[in-house]
mmCIF file of C-alpha atoms and ligand atoms in Angstrom:
data_model
loop_
_atom_site.group_PDB
_atom_site.id
_atom_site.type_symbol
_atom_site.label_atom_id
_atom_site.label_comp_id
_atom_site.label_asym_id
_atom_site.label_seq_id
_atom_site.Cartn_x
_atom_site.Cartn_y
_atom_site.Cartn_z
ATOM 1 C CA MET A 875 11.196 -12.433 23.849
ATOM 2 C CA PRO A 876 10.652 -14.041 20.075
ATOM 3 C CA ALA A 877 10.827 -11.948 17.130
ATOM 4 C CA VAL A 878 7.371 -11.525 15.281
ATOM 5 C CA VAL A 879 9.376 -9.357 12.183
ATOM 6 C CA GLU A 880 12.628 -9.726 11.434
ATOM 7 C CA ALA A 881 13.828 -8.271 8.134
ATOM 8 C CA GLU A 882 17.267 -8.019 7.008
ATOM 9 C CA ASN A 883 18.780 -6.365 4.601
ATOM 10 C CA LEU A 884 15.920 -5.874 2.275
ATOM 11 C CA VAL A 885 16.606 -4.023 -0.746
ATOM 12 C CA LYS A 886 13.690 -2.949 -3.391
ATOM 13 C CA SER A 887 14.010 -0.763 -6.286
ATOM 14 C CA TYR A 888 11.757 0.656 -9.058
ATOM 15 C CA PRO A 889 12.914 1.618 -11.836
ATOM 16 C CA GLY A 890 15.133 4.911 -12.137
ATOM 17 C CA LYS A 891 14.515 4.561 -8.055
ATOM 18 C CA VAL A 892 15.909 2.524 -4.685
ATOM 19 C CA THR A 893 13.032 2.393 -2.434
ATOM 20 C CA LEU A 894 14.528 0.051 0.284
ATOM 21 C CA TYR A 895 18.151 -0.299 0.647
ATOM 22 C CA ASN A 896 19.591 -2.447 3.442
ATOM 23 C CA PHE A 897 16.726 -2.055 5.628
ATOM 24 C CA SER A 898 16.846 -4.323 8.778
ATOM 25 C CA LEU A 899 14.533 -4.099 11.326
ATOM 26 C CA THR A 900 13.260 -6.873 14.055
ATOM 27 C CA ILE A 901 10.289 -6.739 15.403
ATOM 28 C CA ASN A 902 9.329 -8.605 18.948
ATOM 29 C CA GLU A 903 6.210 -9.724 20.435
ATOM 30 C CA GLY A 904 3.532 -7.820 22.081
ATOM 31 C CA GLU A 905 5.225 -4.658 21.156
ATOM 32 C CA ILE A 906 4.016 -1.386 19.652
ATOM 33 C CA PHE A 907 6.366 -0.580 17.245
ATOM 34 C CA GLY A 908 6.380 2.548 15.127
ATOM 35 C CA LEU A 909 7.658 3.354 11.785
ATOM 36 C CA LEU A 910 7.988 7.194 11.140
ATOM 37 C CA GLY A 911 9.725 8.753 8.415
ATOM 38 C CA PRO A 912 9.358 11.518 5.681
ATOM 39 C CA ASN A 913 6.860 10.760 2.520
ATOM 40 C CA GLY A 914 8.589 8.796 0.483
ATOM 41 C CA ALA A 915 10.897 7.404 2.616
ATOM 42 C CA GLY A 916 9.806 3.689 2.106
ATOM 43 C CA LYS A 917 7.518 2.847 4.881
ATOM 44 C CA SER A 918 4.430 1.341 2.848
ATOM 45 C CA THR A 919 6.833 -0.053 0.688
ATOM 46 C CA PHE A 920 8.339 -2.260 3.602
ATOM 47 C CA ILE A 921 4.573 -3.174 4.751
ATOM 48 C CA ARG A 922 3.579 -4.390 1.431
ATOM 49 C CA ILE A 923 6.550 -6.358 1.220
ATOM 50 C CA LEU A 924 5.801 -7.789 4.432
ATOM 51 C CA THR A 925 2.219 -8.544 3.790
ATOM 52 C CA GLY A 926 3.075 -10.338 0.398
ATOM 53 C CA LEU A 927 1.585 -7.848 -1.874
ATOM 54 C CA GLU A 928 5.339 -7.054 -3.399
ATOM 55 C CA GLU A 929 8.727 -8.874 -3.376
ATOM 56 C CA ALA A 930 11.696 -7.469 -2.162
ATOM 57 C CA ASP A 931 14.684 -7.694 -4.752
ATOM 58 C CA SER A 932 17.199 -9.054 -2.061
ATOM 59 C CA GLY A 933 17.247 -9.441 1.713
ATOM 60 C CA ARG A 934 15.431 -11.667 3.799
ATOM 61 C CA ILE A 935 11.879 -11.431 5.986
ATOM 62 C CA ALA A 936 11.031 -13.714 8.710
ATOM 63 C CA LEU A 937 7.658 -14.011 9.863
ATOM 64 C CA PHE A 938 6.466 -15.537 13.631
ATOM 65 C CA GLY A 939 9.948 -16.989 13.696
ATOM 66 C CA GLY A 940 9.417 -18.632 10.190
ATOM 67 C CA ALA A 941 9.348 -18.061 6.732
ATOM 68 C CA PRO A 942 7.104 -15.435 5.217
ATOM 69 C CA SER A 943 4.215 -18.633 4.077
ATOM 70 C CA ARG A 944 0.589 -17.925 3.189
ATOM 71 C CA GLU A 945 -0.149 -19.309 6.702
ATOM 72 C CA ASN A 946 1.998 -16.610 8.617
ATOM 73 C CA ARG A 947 0.843 -13.988 6.565
ATOM 74 C CA LYS A 948 -2.843 -15.177 7.752
ATOM 75 C CA LYS A 949 -2.056 -14.093 11.090
ATOM 76 C CA ILE A 950 -1.336 -10.275 10.003
ATOM 77 C CA GLY A 951 -4.225 -7.661 10.025
ATOM 78 C CA VAL A 952 -3.386 -4.786 8.071
ATOM 79 C CA ALA A 953 -5.106 -1.477 7.664
ATOM 80 C CA PRO A 954 -3.846 -0.136 4.369
ATOM 81 C CA GLN A 955 -2.897 3.535 4.265
ATOM 82 C CA ASP A 956 -5.417 4.011 1.136
ATOM 83 C CA ASN A 957 -8.843 2.474 2.836
ATOM 84 C CA ALA A 958 -9.114 -0.685 1.830
ATOM 85 C CA VAL A 959 -12.962 -0.716 2.556
ATOM 86 C CA TYR A 960 -16.057 -1.399 -0.206
ATOM 87 C CA PRO A 961 -18.288 1.732 -0.891
ATOM 88 C CA LEU A 962 -20.938 0.090 -1.670
ATOM 89 C CA LEU A 963 -20.948 -2.752 1.018
ATOM 90 C CA THR A 964 -22.208 -1.687 4.805
ATOM 91 C CA CYS A 965 -20.429 -1.118 7.592
ATOM 92 C CA MET A 966 -21.422 -5.021 8.777
ATOM 93 C CA GLU A 967 -21.351 -6.297 5.106
ATOM 94 C CA ASN A 968 -17.543 -4.986 4.885
ATOM 95 C CA LEU A 969 -16.748 -6.779 8.203
ATOM 96 C CA LEU A 970 -18.529 -9.929 6.986
ATOM 97 C CA TYR A 971 -16.516 -9.632 3.753
ATOM 98 C CA PHE A 972 -13.225 -9.618 5.295
ATOM 99 C CA GLY A 973 -13.602 -12.189 8.201
ATOM 100 C CA SER A 974 -14.657 -14.385 5.391
ATOM 101 C CA LEU A 975 -11.747 -13.687 3.564
ATOM 102 C CA TYR A 976 -9.765 -15.069 6.646
ATOM 103 C CA GLY A 977 -11.794 -18.109 7.034
ATOM 104 C CA VAL A 978 -13.964 -16.115 9.751
ATOM 105 C CA GLY A 979 -17.973 -16.918 9.291
ATOM 106 C CA GLY A 980 -21.361 -17.467 10.569
ATOM 107 C CA LYS A 981 -22.042 -16.333 14.118
ATOM 108 C CA LYS A 982 -18.229 -15.923 15.171
ATOM 109 C CA ALA A 983 -17.776 -13.224 12.625
ATOM 110 C CA LYS A 984 -21.296 -11.554 13.302
ATOM 111 C CA GLU A 985 -20.463 -11.219 17.193
ATOM 112 C CA LYS A 986 -16.785 -10.015 16.279
ATOM 113 C CA ALA A 987 -18.696 -7.463 13.862
ATOM 114 C CA GLU A 988 -20.989 -6.346 16.684
ATOM 115 C CA LYS A 989 -17.939 -5.791 18.769
ATOM 116 C CA LEU A 990 -15.757 -4.089 16.772
ATOM 117 C CA LEU A 991 -18.712 -1.577 15.454
ATOM 118 C CA VAL A 992 -19.191 -0.766 19.218
ATOM 119 C CA ASP A 993 -15.078 -0.855 20.063
ATOM 120 C CA LEU A 994 -14.723 1.762 16.676
ATOM 121 C CA GLU A 995 -17.991 3.670 17.531
ATOM 122 C CA LEU A 996 -19.738 2.809 14.738
ATOM 123 C CA SER A 997 -22.824 0.761 15.770
ATOM 124 C CA GLU A 998 -25.096 3.872 14.196
ATOM 125 C CA LYS A 999 -23.633 3.316 11.146
ATOM 126 C CA LYS A 1000 -23.942 -0.508 11.201
ATOM 127 C CA ASN A 1001 -26.389 -0.637 8.262
ATOM 128 C CA VAL A 1002 -24.776 2.056 5.620
ATOM 129 C CA GLN A 1003 -23.183 2.019 3.129
ATOM 130 C CA ALA A 1004 -19.305 2.748 3.467
ATOM 131 C CA GLY A 1005 -19.458 5.326 0.649
ATOM 132 C CA PHE A 1006 -21.258 7.254 2.893
ATOM 133 C CA LEU A 1007 -19.286 7.409 5.784
ATOM 134 C CA SER A 1008 -17.472 10.494 6.705
ATOM 135 C CA GLY A 1009 -13.592 10.349 6.418
ATOM 136 C CA GLY A 1010 -12.757 9.630 9.860
ATOM 137 C CA MET A 1011 -15.621 6.948 10.045
ATOM 138 C CA LYS A 1012 -13.957 5.233 6.863
ATOM 139 C CA ARG A 1013 -10.729 4.835 8.713
ATOM 140 C CA ARG A 1014 -12.084 3.271 11.549
ATOM 141 C CA LEU A 1015 -14.033 1.025 9.369
ATOM 142 C CA ASN A 1016 -10.784 0.095 8.137
ATOM 143 C CA LEU A 1017 -9.278 -0.695 10.679
ATOM 144 C CA ALA A 1018 -11.874 -2.821 12.165
ATOM 145 C CA CYS A 1019 -11.915 -4.783 9.140
ATOM 146 C CA ALA A 1020 -8.244 -5.386 9.422
ATOM 147 C CA LEU A 1021 -9.283 -6.827 13.024
ATOM 148 C CA MET A 1022 -11.904 -8.744 11.747
ATOM 149 C CA HIS A 1023 -9.605 -12.364 12.419
ATOM 150 C CA THR A 1024 -8.027 -11.745 15.646
ATOM 151 C CA PRO A 1025 -4.777 -11.116 13.932
ATOM 152 C CA LYS A 1026 -1.351 -11.608 15.626
ATOM 153 C CA LEU A 1027 0.361 -9.051 14.094
ATOM 154 C CA ILE A 1028 -1.947 -5.676 13.432
ATOM 155 C CA ILE A 1029 -0.202 -3.286 10.758
ATOM 156 C CA LEU A 1030 -1.806 0.044 10.803
ATOM 157 C CA ASP A 1031 -0.227 2.042 7.657
ATOM 158 C CA GLU A 1032 -0.775 5.886 8.878
ATOM 159 C CA PRO A 1033 -4.513 4.894 10.852
ATOM 160 C CA THR A 1034 -4.779 8.614 12.297
ATOM 161 C CA THR A 1035 -4.149 10.823 9.229
ATOM 162 C CA GLY A 1036 -7.297 13.367 8.669
ATOM 163 C CA LEU A 1037 -8.474 12.527 11.729
ATOM 164 C CA ASP A 1038 -9.590 15.382 14.250
ATOM 165 C CA PRO A 1039 -7.970 15.256 17.724
ATOM 166 C CA SER A 1040 -10.738 13.308 19.333
ATOM 167 C CA THR A 1041 -11.054 11.316 17.374
ATOM 168 C CA ARG A 1042 -7.048 9.979 16.778
ATOM 169 C CA ARG A 1043 -7.017 9.978 20.849
ATOM 170 C CA LYS A 1044 -9.919 7.548 20.903
ATOM 171 C CA MET A 1045 -8.373 5.902 17.902
ATOM 172 C CA TRP A 1046 -5.434 5.150 20.194
ATOM 173 C CA LYS A 1047 -6.854 3.818 22.749
ATOM 174 C CA THR A 1048 -8.943 1.584 20.822
ATOM 175 C CA ALA A 1049 -5.537 0.181 19.121
ATOM 176 C CA THR A 1050 -3.809 0.001 22.612
ATOM 177 C CA GLU A 1051 -6.771 -1.856 24.068
ATOM 178 C CA ILE A 1052 -7.031 -4.369 21.481
ATOM 179 C CA VAL A 1053 -3.326 -5.056 21.618
ATOM 180 C CA ARG A 1054 -3.333 -5.894 25.277
ATOM 181 C CA GLU A 1055 -6.717 -7.872 25.191
ATOM 182 C CA SER A 1056 -5.440 -10.019 22.184
ATOM 183 C CA GLY A 1057 -1.392 -10.140 23.167
ATOM 184 C CA ALA A 1058 -1.127 -9.119 19.707
ATOM 185 C CA THR A 1059 1.664 -7.065 17.857
ATOM 186 C CA LEU A 1060 1.178 -3.807 16.714
ATOM 187 C CA LEU A 1061 3.327 -2.237 14.013
ATOM 188 C CA LEU A 1062 1.976 1.270 12.788
ATOM 189 C CA THR A 1063 3.286 3.952 10.380
ATOM 190 C CA THR A 1064 2.785 7.742 11.658
ATOM 191 C CA HIS A 1065 3.808 11.442 10.744
ATOM 192 C CA TYR A 1066 2.784 12.726 14.291
ATOM 193 C CA MET A 1067 5.273 12.222 16.531
ATOM 194 C CA GLU A 1068 3.096 12.882 20.142
ATOM 195 C CA GLU A 1069 1.490 10.158 18.501
ATOM 196 C CA ALA A 1070 4.413 7.852 18.472
ATOM 197 C CA GLU A 1071 5.280 8.670 21.438
ATOM 198 C CA ALA A 1072 2.377 8.459 23.613
ATOM 199 C CA LEU A 1073 1.408 4.882 21.623
ATOM 200 C CA CYS A 1074 4.907 3.429 21.015
ATOM 201 C CA GLY A 1075 7.693 0.971 22.972
ATOM 202 C CA ARG A 1076 9.998 1.224 20.207
ATOM 203 C CA ILE A 1077 10.514 3.290 17.330
ATOM 204 C CA ALA A 1078 12.492 3.238 14.112
ATOM 205 C CA PHE A 1079 13.116 6.171 12.133
ATOM 206 C CA ILE A 1080 13.060 5.403 8.095
ATOM 207 C CA ASN A 1081 15.249 7.623 6.085
ATOM 208 C CA ALA A 1082 15.858 7.192 2.351
ATOM 209 C CA GLY A 1083 14.771 3.760 2.364
ATOM 210 C CA GLN A 1084 17.018 2.863 5.473
ATOM 211 C CA VAL A 1085 16.118 2.628 9.234
ATOM 212 C CA VAL A 1086 18.424 5.377 10.348
ATOM 213 C CA ALA A 1087 18.007 4.883 14.272
ATOM 214 C CA GLU A 1088 16.187 2.883 16.609
ATOM 215 C CA GLY A 1089 15.060 2.642 20.162
ATOM 216 C CA SER A 1090 12.454 3.795 22.895
ATOM 217 C CA PRO A 1091 11.322 7.036 22.638
ATOM 218 C CA GLU A 1092 13.299 8.037 25.564
ATOM 219 C CA GLU A 1093 16.442 6.435 24.178
ATOM 220 C CA LEU A 1094 15.925 8.514 20.759
ATOM 221 C CA LYS A 1095 15.301 11.952 22.658
ATOM 222 C CA ARG A 1096 18.620 11.133 24.506
ATOM 223 C CA MET A 1097 20.253 11.175 21.299
ATOM 224 C CA ALA A 1098 19.494 14.497 20.343
ATOM 225 C CA GLY A 1099 20.872 15.899 23.629
ATOM 226 C CA ARG A 1100 20.627 16.238 27.162
ATOM 227 C CA GLU A 1101 17.740 18.198 28.776
ATOM 228 C CA MET A 1102 18.451 22.127 29.699
ATOM 229 C CA ALA A 1103 17.211 24.897 32.011
ATOM 230 C CA LYS A 1104 17.498 28.448 30.933
ATOM 231 C CA VAL A 1105 18.364 30.780 33.707
ATOM 232 C CA LYS A 1106 18.122 34.386 33.519
ATOM 233 C CA SER A 1107 18.613 36.748 36.815
ATOM 234 C CA LEU A 1108 19.781 39.568 38.145
ATOM 235 C CA PRO A 1109 22.407 41.215 38.517
ATOM 236 C CA GLY A 1110 23.691 38.346 36.603
ATOM 237 C CA GLU A 1111 27.023 37.635 38.102
ATOM 238 C CA TYR A 1112 27.065 34.252 36.641
ATOM 239 C CA ALA A 1113 31.092 33.453 36.763
ATOM 240 C CA LYS A 1114 29.989 33.121 40.712
ATOM 241 C CA LEU A 1115 27.460 30.743 39.849
ATOM 242 C CA GLU A 1116 28.884 28.419 37.517
ATOM 243 C CA PRO A 1117 30.921 26.261 39.642
ATOM 244 C CA LEU A 1118 28.012 26.218 42.339
ATOM 245 C CA LEU A 1119 25.955 25.144 39.979
ATOM 246 C CA LYS A 1120 28.717 22.571 38.119
ATOM 247 C CA GLY A 1121 28.789 20.880 42.018
ATOM 248 C CA VAL A 1122 24.843 20.109 42.056
ATOM 249 C CA ASN A 1123 25.177 16.088 41.711
ATOM 250 C CA GLY A 1124 23.130 15.133 38.263
ATOM 251 C CA VAL A 1125 24.092 18.090 36.130
ATOM 252 C CA GLU A 1126 26.156 17.148 33.177
ATOM 253 C CA ASN A 1127 26.794 20.972 31.831
ATOM 254 C CA VAL A 1128 26.534 24.661 32.724
ATOM 255 C CA THR A 1129 26.977 27.495 30.119
ATOM 256 C CA VAL A 1130 27.394 30.786 30.597
ATOM 257 C CA THR A 1131 25.719 32.825 27.451
ATOM 258 C CA GLU A 1132 24.621 36.841 27.090
ATOM 259 C CA HIS A 1133 21.385 35.531 27.869
ATOM 260 C CA GLY A 1134 22.073 33.913 30.828
ATOM 261 C CA VAL A 1135 22.881 30.645 32.016
ATOM 262 C CA VAL A 1136 22.094 27.324 30.365
ATOM 263 C CA VAL A 1137 22.306 24.018 32.653
ATOM 264 C CA GLU A 1138 22.210 20.624 31.781
ATOM 265 C CA SER A 1139 21.266 17.501 33.095
ATOM 266 C CA GLU A 1140 19.577 13.862 32.257
ATOM 267 C CA ASN A 1141 16.446 15.131 34.448
ATOM 268 C CA ILE A 1142 16.231 18.628 34.567
ATOM 269 C CA ALA A 1143 12.959 18.865 36.389
ATOM 270 C CA SER A 1144 14.432 17.110 39.438
ATOM 271 C CA LYS A 1145 17.444 19.616 39.432
ATOM 272 C CA VAL A 1146 15.210 22.658 39.397
ATOM 273 C CA GLY A 1147 14.543 23.128 43.164
ATOM 274 C CA GLU A 1148 18.579 23.394 43.817
ATOM 275 C CA ILE A 1149 19.150 25.406 41.186
ATOM 276 C CA THR A 1150 17.003 28.188 42.132
ATOM 277 C CA ARG A 1151 18.211 27.325 45.526
ATOM 278 C CA ILE A 1152 21.646 28.409 44.479
ATOM 279 C CA PHE A 1153 20.477 31.677 42.601
ATOM 280 C CA GLY A 1154 18.504 32.842 45.636
ATOM 281 C CA LYS A 1155 22.013 32.048 48.223
ATOM 282 C CA SER A 1156 23.889 34.409 45.778
ATOM 283 C CA ARG A 1157 21.378 37.025 45.741
ATOM 284 C CA GLU A 1158 20.286 36.650 42.065
ATOM 285 C CA LYS A 1159 16.893 37.052 41.244
ATOM 286 C CA ILE A 1160 15.590 34.816 38.971
ATOM 287 C CA ILE A 1161 13.509 37.074 36.198
ATOM 288 C CA GLU A 1162 13.460 34.046 33.248
ATOM 289 C CA LEU A 1163 13.519 30.245 33.800
ATOM 290 C CA SER A 1164 12.487 28.099 31.050
ATOM 291 C CA VAL A 1165 13.242 24.121 30.967
ATOM 292 C CA SER A 1166 13.198 22.286 27.603
ATOM 293 C CA LYS A 1167 13.530 18.833 26.538
ATOM 294 C CA PRO A 1168 14.664 17.270 23.138
ATOM 295 C CA SER A 1169 11.719 16.040 21.217
ATOM 296 C CA LEU A 1170 11.407 13.248 18.584
ATOM 297 C CA GLU A 1171 11.093 15.639 16.133
ATOM 298 C CA ASP A 1172 14.557 17.182 17.342
ATOM 299 C CA VAL A 1173 16.044 13.738 17.083
ATOM 300 C CA PHE A 1174 14.811 13.075 13.404
ATOM 301 C CA LEU A 1175 16.541 16.163 12.283
ATOM 302 C CA LYS A 1176 19.712 15.901 13.775
ATOM 303 C CA LEU A 1177 19.989 12.599 12.588
ATOM 304 C CA THR A 1178 18.777 13.477 9.151
ATOM 305 C CA GLY A 1179 19.930 16.915 8.363
ATOM 306 C CA ALA A 1180 17.370 19.447 7.550
ATOM 307 C CA GLN A 1181 15.979 18.054 4.574
ATOM 308 C CA LEU A 1182 14.020 15.115 4.812
ATOM 309 C CA LYS A 1183 14.583 12.653 1.906
ATOM 310 C CA GLU A 1184 12.751 10.526 -0.126
ATOM 311 C CA GLY A 1185 14.146 6.919 -1.437
ATOM 312 C CA VAL A 1186 17.646 7.221 -3.221
ATOM 313 C CA LYS A 1187 17.322 8.553 -6.486
ATOM 314 C CA VAL A 1188 19.187 5.995 -9.268
ATOM 315 C CA GLU A 1189 19.823 6.720 -12.994
ATOM 316 C CA PRO A 1190 17.890 4.370 -15.021
ATOM 317 C CA LYS A 1191 20.105 1.125 -15.861
ATOM 318 C CA LYS A 1192 20.486 1.400 -20.047
HETATM 319 N N1 LIG B 1080 4.756 0.551 -7.686
HETATM 320 C C1 LIG B 1080 5.474 1.665 -7.421
HETATM 321 N N2 LIG B 1080 6.309 2.018 -9.058
HETATM 322 C C2 LIG B 1080 6.902 2.981 -8.723
HETATM 323 N N3 LIG B 1080 7.601 3.667 -7.488
HETATM 324 C C3 LIG B 1080 6.950 3.581 -6.290
HETATM 325 C C4 LIG B 1080 6.144 2.553 -6.195
HETATM 326 N N4 LIG B 1080 5.801 2.402 -4.813
HETATM 327 C C5 LIG B 1080 6.415 3.116 -3.996
HETATM 328 N N5 LIG B 1080 7.137 3.562 -5.355
HETATM 329 C C6 LIG B 1080 8.011 4.691 -4.600
HETATM 330 O O1 LIG B 1080 8.841 4.118 -3.788
HETATM 331 C C7 LIG B 1080 8.973 5.268 -2.703
HETATM 332 C C8 LIG B 1080 8.591 5.027 -1.243
HETATM 333 O O2 LIG B 1080 7.120 4.800 -1.512
HETATM 334 P P1 LIG B 1080 6.330 4.705 -0.060
HETATM 335 O O3 LIG B 1080 4.742 4.938 -0.353
HETATM 336 O O4 LIG B 1080 7.131 3.416 0.441
HETATM 337 O O5 LIG B 1080 6.664 5.915 0.975
HETATM 338 P P2 LIG B 1080 6.357 6.045 2.318
HETATM 339 O O6 LIG B 1080 7.407 5.741 3.369
HETATM 340 O O7 LIG B 1080 4.709 5.196 3.016
HETATM 341 O O8 LIG B 1080 5.368 7.757 2.590
HETATM 342 P P3 LIG B 1080 4.283 8.337 2.805
HETATM 343 O O9 LIG B 1080 4.393 9.202 4.378
HETATM 344 O O10 LIG B 1080 4.088 9.565 1.866
HETATM 345 O O11 LIG B 1080 3.340 7.379 2.622
HETATM 346 C C9 LIG B 1080 8.073 6.537 -3.341
HETATM 347 O O12 LIG B 1080 9.020 7.453 -4.058
HETATM 348 C C10 LIG B 1080 7.208 6.325 -4.526
HETATM 349 O O13 LIG B 1080 6.751 6.832 -4.913
HETATM 350 MG MG1 LIG B 1081 3.177 5.592 3.307
#
């Protein structure tokens, strides 16, 4: 699959601070790619560099397999973290204005705007000034504006921050449908781990201006450890159970603790039946059974330590 974005060793510093440091990332065509990281990690800075709002101090960027030229950047649609809509213009006027910036005008622009208003459930607000919309509606309009020119790369910087759970889910649905229908590539940033997991095929964790891990949600979760079942039983003669549990195909580790026995496996759900049978056959009565899987949050904490850091602090040059 061809790369839509290739960033290699980007460095960006502001006075007293290195915000991106040897930042490298590849995003392939048709992917939904998530950037996750704490406040100040450098996500929006990377987006500003990608879209040409700022320049990196050093490093290389390729867009759609070529240089980050004006032509190539026109194929990007970005919904920035801070809404870019004009408060005095109505929803329709905002959409037509953003369309015109990218050369979409006339009947085509009107049709596209009408469709986006329906998709993002803003039809009723078509002739209302953006300044009078609720926060969630402004967020949706911000997204619609980014889509007027049917971009090949859609960039959404925290599209769902501040939205209620049901609106958030609708936003996910709309975003994935748009990507599927148009064959676009989607890059998004979010602080919601469940959102990243539901939407993204691949995720990069950013910390202190660097990519610290990259992979599918499943791959990343595996980094945090295996899935496990904790079982407590009576009379609790776990030493006898240990070799039997270790003999189950796919079980990778068994640990006896003072609270019971912990069984680890890559896919613990498929082993629970056999585990409980072993307890039954050994005349052990299960009084507690819990299954846990590592979450994306576990991975993040494991990779970065308990402290989530902003960009690297450096002494200002004298
Ligand atoms: N124009 C600027 N001048 C000085 N410092 C800046 C500038 N833009 C960004 N920074 C700093 O760079 C760091 C990274 O900011 P950035 O907005 O990229 O973070 P982020 O990962 O998007 O965070 P958030 O999750 O809070 O949106 C921050 O410490 C920020 O203060
Ligand atoms: Mg940001």
